[in-house]
Coordinates of C-alpha atoms in Angstrom, one line a residue:
M1 CA -0.1 0.0 0.0
G2 CA 1.7 2.8 -1.4
P3 CA 3.5 5.0 -2.0
F4 CA 2.0 7.8 0.4
N5 CA 3.8 10.7 -0.7
R6 CA 4.6 12.2 2.8
V7 CA 6.3 16.3 3.1
E8 CA 9.7 14.7 4.4
G9 CA 9.4 11.7 2.2
D10 CA 7.3 8.6 1.6
L11 CA 5.8 5.8 3.2
E12 CA 4.7 2.5 2.1
V13 CA 3.2 0.0 4.2
K14 CA 3.7 -3.9 2.8
L15 CA 0.4 -6.0 3.9
E16 CA -0.3 -9.8 4.3
I17 CA -4.1 -10.4 4.1
D18 CA -5.8 -13.5 5.1
G19 CA -9.1 -13.9 4.1
G20 CA -9.9 -10.9 3.0
R21 CA -8.6 -9.2 6.1
V22 CA -4.6 -8.1 6.8
S23 CA -3.0 -10.5 9.0
A24 CA 0.2 -8.4 8.8
A25 CA 1.9 -5.3 8.4
Y26 CA 5.3 -3.6 8.0
V27 CA 5.4 0.0 8.0
N28 CA 8.4 1.2 5.9
S29 CA 9.9 5.1 5.4
P30 CA 11.8 4.5 2.5
L31 CA 14.3 7.3 2.2
F32 CA 17.7 7.9 4.6
R33 CA 17.2 11.6 5.9
G34 CA 20.0 11.5 8.5
F35 CA 20.3 14.6 10.1
E36 CA 21.7 13.7 13.2
R37 CA 24.8 13.2 11.0
I38 CA 24.2 16.6 9.7
L39 CA 24.7 18.4 13.0
E40 CA 27.8 16.1 14.3
G41 CA 30.8 18.2 14.8
R42 CA 29.0 21.3 14.0
D43 CA 29.1 24.1 17.1
P44 CA 26.0 23.4 19.0
M45 CA 24.0 26.2 18.4
D46 CA 23.6 25.2 14.8
A47 CA 20.8 23.0 15.9
L48 CA 18.8 25.6 15.5
V49 CA 19.3 26.5 11.5
V50 CA 19.5 22.6 11.3
A51 CA 16.3 21.0 12.7
P52 CA 14.0 23.0 11.6
R53 CA 14.4 21.1 8.2
I54 CA 13.5 18.3 9.2
C55 CA 10.3 19.2 8.8
G56 CA 8.5 21.6 5.9
I57 CA 4.9 21.8 8.6
C58 CA 6.2 21.0 12.4
S59 CA 9.7 23.0 11.6
V60 CA 8.6 25.5 15.1
S61 CA 8.3 22.4 17.3
Q62 CA 11.9 21.1 15.5
S63 CA 13.2 24.5 16.4
H64 CA 11.3 24.7 19.7
A65 CA 13.0 21.0 21.1
A66 CA 16.5 22.4 19.9
A67 CA 16.1 25.6 21.6
L68 CA 14.8 23.2 25.2
A69 CA 18.1 20.8 24.4
L70 CA 20.2 23.6 24.1
A71 CA 18.9 25.8 27.1
G72 CA 19.4 22.8 29.2
A73 CA 23.2 22.7 28.5
M74 CA 23.5 26.2 29.0
K75 CA 21.1 26.0 32.0
V76 CA 19.0 28.7 31.3
E77 CA 15.7 29.7 32.1
A78 CA 13.3 31.7 29.6
P79 CA 11.1 34.7 30.8
H80 CA 7.1 34.6 31.0
N81 CA 7.5 36.3 27.5
G82 CA 9.6 34.4 25.8
V83 CA 7.2 31.1 27.1
L84 CA 4.1 32.6 26.4
A85 CA 5.3 33.4 22.5
T86 CA 7.2 30.6 22.3
N87 CA 3.4 28.9 22.9
L88 CA 1.6 30.6 20.9
M89 CA 4.3 29.6 18.3
T90 CA 4.4 26.3 18.1
A91 CA 0.2 26.3 18.7
T92 CA -0.1 28.0 15.8
E93 CA 1.5 25.2 14.0
N94 CA 0.0 22.9 16.1
A95 CA -3.9 24.3 15.3
A96 CA -3.0 24.9 11.8
D97 CA -1.6 21.1 11.6
H98 CA -4.6 19.8 13.4
L99 CA -6.8 22.0 10.9
T100 CA -5.5 21.2 8.2
H101 CA -4.9 17.4 8.0
F102 CA -8.8 17.1 8.9
H103 CA -10.1 19.6 6.2
L104 CA -7.3 18.1 3.4
F105 CA -5.5 15.2 4.0
F106 CA -8.3 13.1 6.0
M107 CA -12.2 13.9 4.8
P108 CA -11.9 14.2 1.2
D109 CA -11.5 10.8 1.3
F110 CA -14.9 10.7 2.1
A111 CA -15.6 11.7 -1.0
R112 CA -14.5 8.9 -3.1
P113 CA -17.0 7.1 -5.9
A114 CA -15.9 4.6 -3.6
Y115 CA -18.8 6.0 -1.0
E116 CA -21.5 6.9 -3.8
G117 CA -24.5 6.2 -2.3
R118 CA -23.5 6.4 1.2
P119 CA -26.7 8.5 3.7
W120 CA -24.1 11.0 3.9
F121 CA -21.8 10.9 0.1
E122 CA -23.4 14.0 -1.4
R123 CA -22.9 16.1 1.4
A124 CA -19.0 14.7 1.7
E125 CA -18.3 15.7 -1.8
A126 CA -19.7 19.2 -1.6
R127 CA -18.0 19.6 1.4
F128 CA -14.5 17.9 0.7
K129 CA -14.1 17.2 -2.9
A130 CA -10.7 16.7 -3.5
A131 CA -9.5 20.7 -5.1
Q132 CA -13.3 21.9 -5.4
G133 CA -14.8 21.6 -1.9
S134 CA -15.7 24.1 -0.7
A135 CA -14.5 23.5 3.1
G136 CA -10.5 23.2 1.4
R137 CA -10.8 26.3 -0.1
G138 CA -12.2 28.1 3.8
A139 CA -9.8 26.0 6.2
T140 CA -7.0 27.4 4.2
A141 CA -7.9 30.6 4.3
A142 CA -8.1 30.5 7.9
R143 CA -5.0 28.5 8.0
A144 CA -3.9 31.6 6.0
E145 CA -4.5 34.0 8.2
L146 CA -3.6 32.1 11.6
F147 CA -0.1 31.8 10.4
H148 CA -0.1 35.8 10.3
V149 CA 0.9 35.5 14.4
L150 CA 4.1 33.5 13.6
G151 CA 4.1 36.1 10.9
I152 CA 4.4 38.7 13.7
L153 CA 6.2 36.4 16.4
G154 CA 8.9 34.5 14.2
G155 CA 9.0 36.8 10.7
K156 CA 8.8 33.8 9.1
W157 CA 7.3 30.3 8.5
P158 CA 8.6 28.0 8.3
H159 CA 12.1 27.8 10.0
T160 CA 12.2 30.7 11.9
L161 CA 15.3 31.9 13.9
T162 CA 13.2 33.7 16.6
L163 CA 13.3 31.2 19.7
Q164 CA 16.0 30.4 21.3
P165 CA 17.4 28.8 24.1
G166 CA 16.7 31.5 26.5
G167 CA 13.3 32.2 24.7
V168 CA 12.6 35.3 22.0
T169 CA 14.1 37.7 19.6
R170 CA 11.0 39.3 18.8
A171 CA 9.5 41.4 21.4
A172 CA 5.7 42.7 21.0
D173 CA 4.5 45.3 22.1
A174 CA 0.9 46.5 22.7
R175 CA -0.5 46.9 18.8
D176 CA 1.5 44.0 18.2
R177 CA -1.0 42.2 21.2
V178 CA -4.3 43.7 20.1
R179 CA -3.3 42.4 15.8
L180 CA -2.6 38.9 17.3
L181 CA -5.8 38.8 19.1
A182 CA -7.9 39.9 16.1
T183 CA -6.0 37.2 14.6
V184 CA -6.7 34.4 16.9
G185 CA -10.3 35.6 16.9
A186 CA -10.7 35.2 13.6
F187 CA -9.6 31.5 13.3
R188 CA -11.7 31.2 16.5
R189 CA -14.5 32.5 14.7
F190 CA -14.1 30.5 11.4
L191 CA -13.8 27.6 14.4
E192 CA -17.0 28.4 15.7
D193 CA -18.7 28.4 12.3
S194 CA -17.7 26.1 9.6
L195 CA -16.3 23.2 11.6
F196 CA -18.2 23.2 14.7
G197 CA -21.1 25.4 13.6
A198 CA -21.6 26.3 17.9
P199 CA -19.2 28.4 20.1
L200 CA -16.5 26.6 21.4
D201 CA -17.9 26.7 25.2
R202 CA -20.0 24.3 24.0
V203 CA -17.3 21.8 22.5
L204 CA -15.5 21.8 25.4
E205 CA -19.0 21.0 27.0
L206 CA -18.4 17.9 25.9
A207 CA -16.9 15.0 28.4
A208 CA -18.6 11.9 27.4
P209 CA -19.7 9.3 24.8
E210 CA -23.8 10.7 25.3
D211 CA -22.7 14.0 24.3
L212 CA -21.6 12.7 21.1
E213 CA -23.8 10.5 20.5
R214 CA -26.4 14.1 20.8
W215 CA -24.1 15.8 18.8
R216 CA -24.5 13.4 16.1
L217 CA -27.9 13.1 16.1
S218 CA -29.2 16.7 16.8
G219 CA -26.0 18.8 17.1
P220 CA -25.3 21.9 15.3
A221 CA -24.9 21.7 11.3
G222 CA -20.6 21.9 11.2
D223 CA -18.1 19.5 10.0
F224 CA -17.4 18.0 13.1
R225 CA -21.4 16.5 12.5
L226 CA -20.8 15.3 9.1
F227 CA -17.8 13.7 10.6
L228 CA -20.0 12.0 13.6
E229 CA -22.2 10.7 10.9
I230 CA -20.0 8.8 8.8
A231 CA -17.7 7.5 11.7
E232 CA -21.0 5.9 12.9
D233 CA -22.1 4.6 9.5
L234 CA -18.4 3.2 9.1
D235 CA -18.4 2.5 12.3
L236 CA -14.6 4.1 12.8
A237 CA -14.6 3.1 16.5
H238 CA -14.0 -0.3 15.8
L239 CA -11.2 0.0 13.5
G240 CA -7.6 0.7 13.8
R241 CA -7.0 -0.2 17.6
A242 CA -2.7 -0.4 18.2
Y243 CA -1.6 -1.8 22.2
G244 CA -3.0 1.1 24.3
R245 CA -0.8 2.1 25.0
F246 CA -0.5 6.4 24.7
L247 CA 3.3 9.2 25.2
S248 CA 2.7 12.4 25.7
H249 CA 6.1 14.5 26.5
G250 CA 3.9 17.8 28.1
A251 CA 2.3 20.8 25.9
Y252 CA 2.5 24.2 26.3
P253 CA 4.6 25.2 29.2
Q254 CA 2.9 26.8 32.7
A255 CA 4.1 30.3 35.2
D256 CA 3.5 27.1 37.7
G257 CA 5.6 24.2 36.2
G258 CA 3.9 22.5 34.4
H259 CA 2.2 22.5 31.4
L260 CA -1.6 22.8 29.6
Y261 CA -1.3 19.4 28.7
R262 CA 0.4 17.4 31.0
R263 CA 3.3 15.3 30.7
G264 CA 3.5 11.6 31.5
I265 CA 2.4 8.4 30.1
F266 CA -1.3 6.0 30.0
A267 CA -1.2 2.8 29.7
D268 CA -3.8 -0.1 30.5
G269 CA -6.0 2.5 31.9
R270 CA -3.9 3.7 34.6
D271 CA -1.6 6.9 35.3
A272 CA 2.2 6.9 35.1
D273 CA 4.7 9.6 35.1
F274 CA 6.7 9.4 31.8
D275 CA 11.1 9.0 32.0
P276 CA 13.0 9.8 29.4
D277 CA 16.0 7.8 30.4
Q278 CA 13.4 4.6 30.1
V279 CA 13.5 5.5 26.2
A280 CA 15.4 3.8 23.6
E281 CA 15.4 2.9 19.8
H282 CA 15.4 -1.0 18.3
H283 CA 17.2 -1.3 14.9
R284 CA 16.8 -4.7 14.8
F285 CA 14.6 -3.8 11.6
S286 CA 16.4 -0.5 10.4
R287 CA 18.7 -0.3 8.4
M288 CA 20.8 0.6 10.7
A289 CA 24.7 0.0 12.0
G290 CA 23.7 -2.1 15.7
Q291 CA 20.5 -4.1 15.2
D292 CA 21.5 -6.3 18.0
R293 CA 21.1 -4.1 20.9
P294 CA 19.3 -1.1 22.0
H295 CA 20.8 2.3 21.7
P296 CA 19.2 4.5 24.5
P297 CA 19.0 8.0 23.0
F298 CA 22.5 9.5 24.8
A299 CA 24.4 6.1 23.2
G300 CA 22.7 6.3 20.3
S301 CA 23.7 6.5 16.7
T302 CA 22.8 6.7 13.2
V303 CA 24.6 4.7 10.5
P304 CA 23.5 3.5 7.5
D305 CA 23.6 0.4 6.8
G306 CA 22.4 0.2 3.1
A307 CA 23.6 -3.9 2.6
D308 CA 21.3 -4.9 5.5
Q309 CA 18.8 -8.0 4.0
E310 CA 17.0 -8.0 6.8
G311 CA 15.9 -4.4 7.8
Y312 CA 12.6 -3.3 6.0
S313 CA 13.1 0.8 6.9
W314 CA 15.2 3.4 7.4
C315 CA 12.8 4.2 10.7
K316 CA 13.9 3.3 14.2
A317 CA 12.1 1.7 16.5
P318 CA 11.6 4.1 19.7
R319 CA 10.4 1.7 23.1
L320 CA 10.0 3.1 26.5
A321 CA 10.6 0.1 28.4
G322 CA 11.0 -2.1 25.8
L323 CA 7.4 -1.4 24.8
P324 CA 5.9 0.8 21.7
Y325 CA 3.8 3.4 22.5
E326 CA 1.2 6.3 20.4
T327 CA 1.6 9.6 20.7
G328 CA -0.1 12.1 19.3
A329 CA -3.3 14.4 20.0
I330 CA -5.5 11.6 21.1
A331 CA -2.2 10.9 24.0
R332 CA -2.2 14.4 24.8
Q333 CA -5.8 13.9 25.4
L334 CA -5.8 10.7 27.6
V335 CA -3.0 11.8 30.1
D336 CA -4.4 14.5 30.3
G337 CA -7.2 13.0 31.6
H338 CA -9.7 14.8 29.2
P339 CA -13.5 12.9 29.9
L340 CA -14.5 12.2 26.9
I341 CA -11.6 10.9 25.1
R342 CA -10.9 8.9 28.0
A343 CA -14.5 7.8 28.2
L344 CA -13.4 6.5 24.4
V345 CA -11.0 5.0 24.4
A346 CA -12.2 2.8 27.7
Q347 CA -14.9 2.0 25.0
D348 CA -13.3 1.5 21.7
G349 CA -9.7 1.6 22.1
G350 CA -7.4 4.0 20.3
S351 CA -9.7 3.7 17.6
V352 CA -10.0 6.3 14.4
R353 CA -12.7 7.9 16.0
S354 CA -11.1 8.7 18.7
R355 CA -7.5 10.0 17.5
V356 CA -10.0 12.2 15.4
V357 CA -12.0 13.4 17.5
A358 CA -9.0 14.1 20.1
R359 CA -7.6 16.4 17.5
L360 CA -11.0 18.5 16.6
L361 CA -11.5 18.4 20.6
E362 CA -8.0 19.6 21.2
L363 CA -7.9 22.6 18.5
A364 CA -10.6 24.7 20.4
R365 CA -8.8 23.9 24.0
T366 CA -5.7 25.8 21.7
T367 CA -7.0 28.1 20.2
R368 CA -9.2 28.8 23.3
S369 CA -5.6 29.0 25.6
M370 CA -4.0 31.1 23.1
E371 CA -6.4 33.9 23.7
G372 CA -5.2 33.6 27.5
W373 CA -1.7 34.1 26.9
L374 CA -2.0 37.4 24.8
R375 CA -3.8 38.4 27.4
A376 CA -1.1 37.7 29.7
I377 CA 1.7 39.0 27.9
E378 CA 3.9 42.4 29.2
P379 CA 5.1 44.0 26.2
N380 CA 7.5 46.2 28.2
G381 CA 9.3 43.0 30.1
P382 CA 11.8 41.0 29.1
W383 CA 11.7 38.5 26.2
C384 CA 14.9 36.8 26.1
A385 CA 17.6 35.6 28.5
T386 CA 20.7 34.9 27.5
A387 CA 23.8 32.4 28.8
E388 CA 27.1 31.0 27.6
M389 CA 27.5 27.1 25.9
P390 CA 30.0 24.8 28.3
D391 CA 32.5 22.9 26.8
N392 CA 30.8 19.8 27.9
A393 CA 26.9 19.5 28.5
Q394 CA 24.2 16.8 27.8
A395 CA 20.5 17.2 27.5
V396 CA 17.2 16.6 26.2
G397 CA 14.3 18.8 24.6
L398 CA 11.2 17.6 24.7
T399 CA 8.1 18.7 23.2
E400 CA 4.8 18.0 21.6
A401 CA 4.7 18.9 17.7
A402 CA 1.0 18.5 16.3
R403 CA 1.5 14.8 15.5
G404 CA 2.9 13.9 18.8
A405 CA 5.6 13.3 21.5
L406 CA 9.1 14.9 19.8
G407 CA 12.4 14.4 21.5
H408 CA 16.4 16.1 20.8
W409 CA 19.4 14.8 22.5
L410 CA 22.4 16.9 22.8
C411 CA 25.7 15.9 23.3
V412 CA 28.5 18.4 23.7
E413 CA 31.8 17.4 24.2
R414 CA 34.6 20.3 23.0
G415 CA 32.1 22.4 22.5
R416 CA 30.8 20.9 19.7
I417 CA 27.9 18.5 19.1
A418 CA 29.4 14.5 19.7
G419 CA 25.3 13.6 19.8
Y420 CA 22.5 14.6 18.7
Q421 CA 19.4 11.7 18.3
I422 CA 16.2 13.2 17.0
I423 CA 12.7 10.9 18.4
A424 CA 10.1 12.0 15.9
P425 CA 6.4 10.9 16.0
T426 CA 6.7 9.6 12.7
T427 CA 9.4 7.8 15.4
W428 CA 6.8 6.2 17.3
N429 CA 4.2 5.5 15.7
F430 CA 5.4 4.4 12.4
S431 CA 8.3 2.0 13.9
P432 CA 9.2 -1.2 12.8
R433 CA 9.0 -4.7 14.0
D434 CA 12.1 -4.2 17.4
L435 CA 14.6 -6.8 18.9
D436 CA 11.7 -9.5 20.2
G437 CA 9.8 -8.9 16.6
V438 CA 6.8 -6.9 18.2
P439 CA 5.3 -4.4 15.7
G440 CA 5.0 -0.9 15.8
P441 CA 1.6 1.0 16.9
L442 CA 0.4 1.2 13.5
E443 CA 1.6 -2.5 12.2
Q444 CA -0.9 -3.1 14.9
A445 CA -3.4 -1.1 14.6
L446 CA -3.5 -2.4 10.8
V447 CA -3.9 -6.1 11.9
G448 CA -8.1 -6.9 11.3
A449 CA -8.7 -4.3 9.0
P450 CA -11.2 -5.2 6.3
V451 CA -9.1 -5.5 2.9
Q452 CA -12.8 -6.0 0.6
G453 CA -13.2 -3.6 -1.7
G454 CA -10.3 -1.4 -1.5
S455 CA -7.8 -0.1 0.5
A456 CA -10.2 2.7 2.3
H457 CA -10.3 1.2 5.8
L458 CA -6.6 0.9 5.6
C459 CA -6.5 4.5 4.7
R460 CA -8.1 5.4 7.0
C461 CA -5.8 3.7 9.9
S462 CA -2.8 4.8 8.6
T463 CA -4.5 8.6 8.0
S464 CA -6.1 9.2 11.6
S465 CA -2.3 8.0 13.0
G466 CA -1.1 11.0 12.0
P467 CA 1.8 10.8 8.9
S468 CA 2.9 13.9 7.7
T469 CA 0.6 13.0 4.2
H470 CA -0.4 15.7 1.8
A471 CA -1.2 12.8 -1.0
W472 CA -1.3 9.4 -2.3
S473 CA -2.0 6.4 -3.9
A474 CA -2.8 3.7 -2.1
R475 CA -2.9 -1.0 -3.4
C476 CA -3.8 -3.7 -1.8
T477 CA -2.4 -7.1 -2.5
E478 CA -1.9 -11.0 -1.3
R479 CA 2.4 -10.9 -0.3
K480 CA 4.3 -13.9 1.3
P481 CA 6.3 -13.0 4.6
L482 CA 8.7 -10.6 4.1
L483 CA 11.3 -13.0 6.8
S484 CA 12.9 -15.6 6.1
G485 CA 11.2 -19.1 7.7
S486 CA 14.4 -19.8 9.8
Y487 CA 14.1 -15.8 11.4
L488 CA 10.5 -16.3 12.0
K489 CA 11.6 -19.1 14.2
K490 CA 14.3 -16.8 16.1
L491 CA 11.8 -14.5 16.0
K492 CA 9.5 -16.7 17.7
C493 CA 11.0 -17.4 20.3
R494 CA 12.1 -14.2 21.6
R495 CA 9.1 -13.1 21.7
M496 CA 7.8 -15.4 23.8
A497 CA 11.1 -14.7 26.1
A498 CA 9.5 -10.8 25.8
V499 CA 6.3 -12.2 26.7
T500 CA 7.8 -14.4 29.7
R501 CA 9.9 -11.4 31.3
R502 CA 6.6 -8.8 31.1

């Protein structure tokens, strides 16, 4: 199934099909990028220039992770204005990403001829048909207007250099704040008029599946209600469930030292703290050297092995305490304890419907918070602190992009970058198998998905998990196992041993 043409490169999914359903999936990132190698040997501050180029649609998040890692190495803290401005820039990018994902990546698939005859098809086609639907035009205009926030605070998008370890280099005056409030207010009105058909406060009152069902049956006309109708008709609440383990680095630091969306993990219905020291990357099925052991990021490596015959992806397999975790808006809202998302996941797991509802709910919550951050700015206060980079240091920068947990691990020796490891949301969600042969989250989510009548259900699983996808073609065929028989026997033994240990 593929290629999925992503902004940063390609993504492919190879399937084994048995009885009209997926029996195994193998997610392949077929492009080696190697930004970690590019950064080695450079001045540490070069990370602020190089890191934003990692991603064409989450460059501010990459800048933020790099700035946090540098700040940790320099032991510098940003003043309150600097934190607020950073929150506003990262939130602008994340909100625009959620908006684009829903209007241009996810919903247009329901306007394809394959769904003709469904009771909602004509409305979906009028609103979301590619290059013709009215929803895409409206969302694109609202997104462009919202990016004025980045123009005022960041100077440009993507690849702004305004974010620094000690805050931001651009101070906003009282007149800027008025313009920014007007911009965010206009974006809020678009969400209320077009996406939800109701005030954001009403959206934020959703607290239980029964509330969501009432919205589907008799709620205000809007694209959110249309999605709920489609999800009910196609049973998206029972499609795309992975392991039920979720991870959030915490998003948008607050004055009290916490985050707007809490840092932590949610697994098996329980909360727990996140310990970055328990993160390690596996290379067993990556085309990388060092396939025989886990790699903690501070001791990690990104050495390609083009001659490898058993690896099937250039993506590594990050694991937390040896286990795969899903990340993204659904993880943030679960870890933060939102009652609606917790109830949906308790009822149906991390399904396609749960993931999309979490994105849209987060879009409403974040937009309201942006207005509060703007009112809290003190134009005459400090915006950036300075400090010197030590000759030797190591630190990690943890943040949240729209698609999930993003971490930059930095090692500095003799004033130069000795090691730099990046674990992005795509690495978590779209990882290959690990040392024990355990599939990554998307690989697991695809198992059991029906393929009769084409690959539409498989596309729903993939897009709901959040690849940086902007166009694709898809096809499904019967496939032979990708792994050799001798290795499969070894793999079964390893997996049995892993289950026994856990």
